[in-house]
Amino acid sequence: MSQLTIFDDLRPDHPVLRTTDAEAMARELAAIGVQFERWESPVELAEDAAPEAILEAYRPYLDELMGDKGAGSADVISLTPDNPNVAALRTKFLSEHIHTEDEIRFFVRGGGHFVMHVNGRVYDAYCEAGDLISVPANTKHWFDAGLAPRFTALRVFSDTTGWTPHYTGDAISERFAVA
Ligand SMILES: [Fe+2]
């Protein structure tokens, strides 16, 4: 189940709030500019549905989301433990970074932790199938789906060049082993 845990950034062992309530998650995350929604009527998909079929199935939702965000394109990313690049991909997004555009994800299958670092607090949002999260440009964050990641997510882009991670150099994610 999706869950939000909030910490003081100096105290990884003492959460100040933990909730699985979607409304509470949305409220707490909205306070730092992060959009969170749990979509109640997702689409039925075959377990082996190809990326094109996933995009097609979600097209009405995507069109609305892309319209809201002024986004120009979307794709599907899948990661499973047998991917040969799994370790490199984990490392790429595990260090604290920002992007110059919003990071918008909708989880179709599986899940992972989006962890935002704002105003001395760490917001660990575990997202899973049915969850939409939109992290604003220039918000410090990292992503962790653990050593055996398993997820499929829609990615929505306004500018694909903005999706490059710019690392902050802060080793904070090493203190917050969330997955
Ligand atoms: Fe990111």
Short mmCIF file of C-alpha atoms and ligand atoms in Angstrom, two decimals:
data_model
loop_
_atom_site.label_atom_id
_atom_site.label_comp_id
_atom_site.label_asym_id
_atom_site.label_seq_id
_atom_site.Cartn_x
_atom_site.Cartn_y
_atom_site.Cartn_z
CA MET A 1 0.00 0.00 0.00
CA SER A 2 1.26 3.46 -0.79
CA GLN A 3 2.59 5.31 2.21
CA LEU A 4 4.10 8.64 3.18
CA THR A 5 6.69 8.90 5.95
CA ILE A 6 8.09 12.27 6.98
CA PHE A 7 11.36 12.69 8.87
CA ASP A 8 13.47 15.49 10.26
CA ASP A 9 16.41 15.30 7.86
CA LEU A 10 18.86 14.77 10.73
CA ARG A 11 16.85 11.95 12.31
CA PRO A 12 16.30 9.05 9.92
CA ASP A 13 15.31 6.80 12.82
CA HIS A 14 12.47 8.99 14.11
CA PRO A 15 9.60 9.54 11.67
CA VAL A 16 7.45 12.51 12.62
CA LEU A 17 4.48 11.30 10.56
CA ARG A 18 3.50 8.11 8.77
CA THR A 19 0.27 7.63 6.86
CA THR A 20 -1.29 5.39 4.23
CA ASP A 21 -4.34 7.62 3.84
CA ALA A 22 -4.36 8.96 0.28
CA GLU A 23 -5.97 12.27 1.25
CA ALA A 24 -3.47 12.85 4.04
CA MET A 25 -0.61 11.96 1.71
CA ALA A 26 -1.90 14.38 -0.91
CA ARG A 27 -2.32 17.13 1.68
CA GLU A 28 1.14 16.75 3.21
CA LEU A 29 2.82 16.55 -0.20
CA ALA A 30 0.84 19.49 -1.60
CA ALA A 31 2.35 21.59 1.21
CA ILE A 32 5.76 21.15 -0.48
CA GLY A 33 4.38 21.55 -4.01
CA VAL A 34 4.30 17.84 -4.83
CA GLN A 35 1.13 16.52 -6.48
CA PHE A 36 -0.03 13.08 -5.35
CA GLU A 37 -3.18 11.30 -6.50
CA ARG A 38 -4.44 7.76 -6.12
CA TRP A 39 -6.45 6.99 -9.23
CA GLU A 40 -9.47 4.85 -8.38
CA SER A 41 -10.46 3.67 -11.84
CA PRO A 42 -7.33 2.50 -13.53
CA VAL A 43 -7.35 0.40 -16.60
CA GLU A 44 -7.34 -3.41 -16.78
CA LEU A 45 -4.17 -4.57 -18.48
CA ALA A 46 -2.76 -7.93 -19.47
CA GLU A 47 0.26 -8.87 -17.37
CA ASP A 48 2.46 -8.90 -20.48
CA ALA A 49 0.99 -5.77 -22.12
CA ALA A 50 3.52 -4.03 -24.35
CA PRO A 51 4.44 -0.37 -23.77
CA GLU A 52 2.35 0.71 -26.78
CA ALA A 53 -0.71 -1.08 -25.38
CA ILE A 54 -0.17 0.50 -21.95
CA LEU A 55 0.06 3.98 -23.46
CA GLU A 56 -3.05 3.34 -25.52
CA ALA A 57 -5.02 2.05 -22.53
CA TYR A 58 -4.14 5.13 -20.47
CA ARG A 59 -4.50 7.58 -23.34
CA PRO A 60 -7.59 9.42 -21.97
CA TYR A 61 -5.89 9.91 -18.59
CA LEU A 62 -2.63 10.87 -20.22
CA ASP A 63 -4.24 13.42 -22.50
CA GLU A 64 -5.84 15.12 -19.52
CA LEU A 65 -2.64 15.03 -17.48
CA MET A 66 -0.49 16.27 -20.34
CA GLY A 67 -2.97 19.06 -20.98
CA ASP A 68 -2.84 20.10 -17.32
CA LYS A 69 0.95 20.03 -17.31
CA GLY A 70 1.54 21.44 -20.76
CA ALA A 71 3.49 18.24 -21.39
CA GLY A 72 4.41 17.13 -24.85
CA SER A 73 5.22 13.45 -24.64
CA ALA A 74 4.88 10.29 -22.57
CA ASP A 75 6.49 6.90 -22.47
CA VAL A 76 6.57 3.70 -20.41
CA ILE A 77 9.47 2.56 -18.24
CA SER A 78 9.70 -0.94 -16.78
CA LEU A 79 12.32 -2.31 -14.48
CA THR A 80 12.64 -5.85 -13.18
CA PRO A 81 15.42 -7.49 -11.16
CA ASP A 82 16.70 -9.38 -14.21
CA ASN A 83 17.53 -6.16 -16.11
CA PRO A 84 21.31 -6.20 -16.71
CA ASN A 85 21.51 -2.46 -15.95
CA VAL A 86 19.59 -2.64 -12.70
CA ALA A 87 22.51 -1.66 -10.47
CA ALA A 88 23.58 1.26 -12.67
CA LEU A 89 20.03 2.54 -12.98
CA ARG A 90 19.55 2.37 -9.22
CA THR A 91 22.74 4.31 -8.62
CA LYS A 92 21.76 6.97 -11.14
CA PHE A 93 18.63 8.00 -9.24
CA LEU A 94 19.59 7.09 -5.68
CA SER A 95 21.72 10.20 -5.04
CA GLU A 96 19.95 13.44 -4.23
CA HIS A 97 19.30 15.46 -7.40
CA ILE A 98 17.06 17.96 -9.10
CA HIS A 99 15.68 18.30 -12.62
CA THR A 100 14.90 21.43 -14.59
CA GLU A 101 11.39 20.12 -15.32
CA ASP A 102 8.70 18.38 -13.29
CA GLU A 103 9.17 14.63 -12.74
CA ILE A 104 5.74 13.12 -13.41
CA ARG A 105 5.13 9.41 -12.91
CA PHE A 106 2.10 7.15 -12.84
CA PHE A 107 2.67 3.63 -11.53
CA VAL A 108 1.00 0.95 -13.63
CA ARG A 109 2.54 -2.00 -11.77
CA GLY A 110 4.81 -2.47 -8.80
CA GLY A 111 6.14 0.51 -6.87
CA GLY A 112 9.05 2.58 -5.59
CA HIS A 113 10.02 5.34 -3.20
CA PHE A 114 10.11 8.96 -4.28
CA VAL A 115 11.95 10.81 -1.54
CA MET A 116 11.80 14.60 -1.43
CA HIS A 117 14.12 16.75 0.71
CA VAL A 118 12.52 20.11 1.46
CA ASN A 119 12.98 22.63 4.29
CA GLY A 120 14.89 20.31 6.61
CA ARG A 121 12.47 17.45 6.17
CA VAL A 122 12.55 14.20 4.21
CA TYR A 123 9.27 13.08 2.60
CA ASP A 124 9.42 9.40 1.67
CA ALA A 125 6.46 8.68 -0.64
CA TYR A 126 6.15 5.00 -1.45
CA CYS A 127 4.07 4.92 -4.63
CA GLU A 128 2.50 1.85 -6.17
CA ALA A 129 0.10 0.85 -8.95
CA GLY A 130 -2.61 3.49 -9.30
CA ASP A 131 -0.54 6.34 -7.86
CA LEU A 132 0.38 9.54 -9.66
CA ILE A 133 3.20 11.72 -8.36
CA SER A 134 4.50 14.98 -9.80
CA VAL A 135 7.67 16.40 -8.30
CA PRO A 136 8.22 20.04 -9.28
CA ALA A 137 11.33 21.19 -11.10
CA ASN A 138 14.22 22.07 -8.76
CA THR A 139 12.87 20.02 -5.84
CA LYS A 140 15.67 17.97 -4.28
CA HIS A 141 14.76 14.27 -4.39
CA TRP A 142 15.90 10.75 -5.10
CA PHE A 143 14.20 7.52 -6.18
CA ASP A 144 14.68 4.05 -4.78
CA ALA A 145 12.92 0.85 -5.78
CA GLY A 146 15.34 -1.32 -3.81
CA LEU A 147 17.82 -3.99 -4.83
CA ALA A 148 15.15 -5.98 -6.67
CA PRO A 149 13.10 -3.25 -8.39
CA ARG A 150 9.86 -4.24 -10.01
CA PHE A 151 7.70 -1.56 -11.53
CA THR A 152 6.12 -0.23 -14.68
CA ALA A 153 5.40 3.48 -14.82
CA LEU A 154 4.20 6.08 -17.27
CA ARG A 155 6.54 9.04 -17.61
CA VAL A 156 5.25 12.39 -18.83
CA PHE A 157 7.66 14.96 -20.21
CA SER A 158 7.34 18.59 -21.12
CA ASP A 159 10.97 18.69 -22.24
CA THR A 160 12.96 15.47 -22.33
CA THR A 161 16.25 17.34 -21.99
CA GLY A 162 15.09 18.50 -18.54
CA TRP A 163 15.07 14.99 -17.21
CA THR A 164 18.84 14.83 -16.69
CA PRO A 165 19.64 14.51 -12.97
CA HIS A 166 21.70 17.37 -11.52
CA TYR A 167 23.30 16.01 -8.37
CA THR A 168 23.44 18.12 -5.21
CA GLY A 169 26.45 16.27 -3.76
CA ASP A 170 24.60 15.71 -0.48
CA ALA A 171 24.98 12.10 0.73
CA ILE A 172 21.68 12.27 2.60
CA SER A 173 20.12 9.33 0.75
CA GLU A 174 22.74 7.08 2.33
CA ARG A 175 21.28 7.90 5.75
CA PHE A 176 17.73 7.18 4.62
CA ALA A 177 17.65 3.59 3.42
CA VAL A 178 13.99 3.52 2.55
CA ALA A 179 13.65 0.44 0.38
FE FE B 1 14.58 12.44 -10.45
#
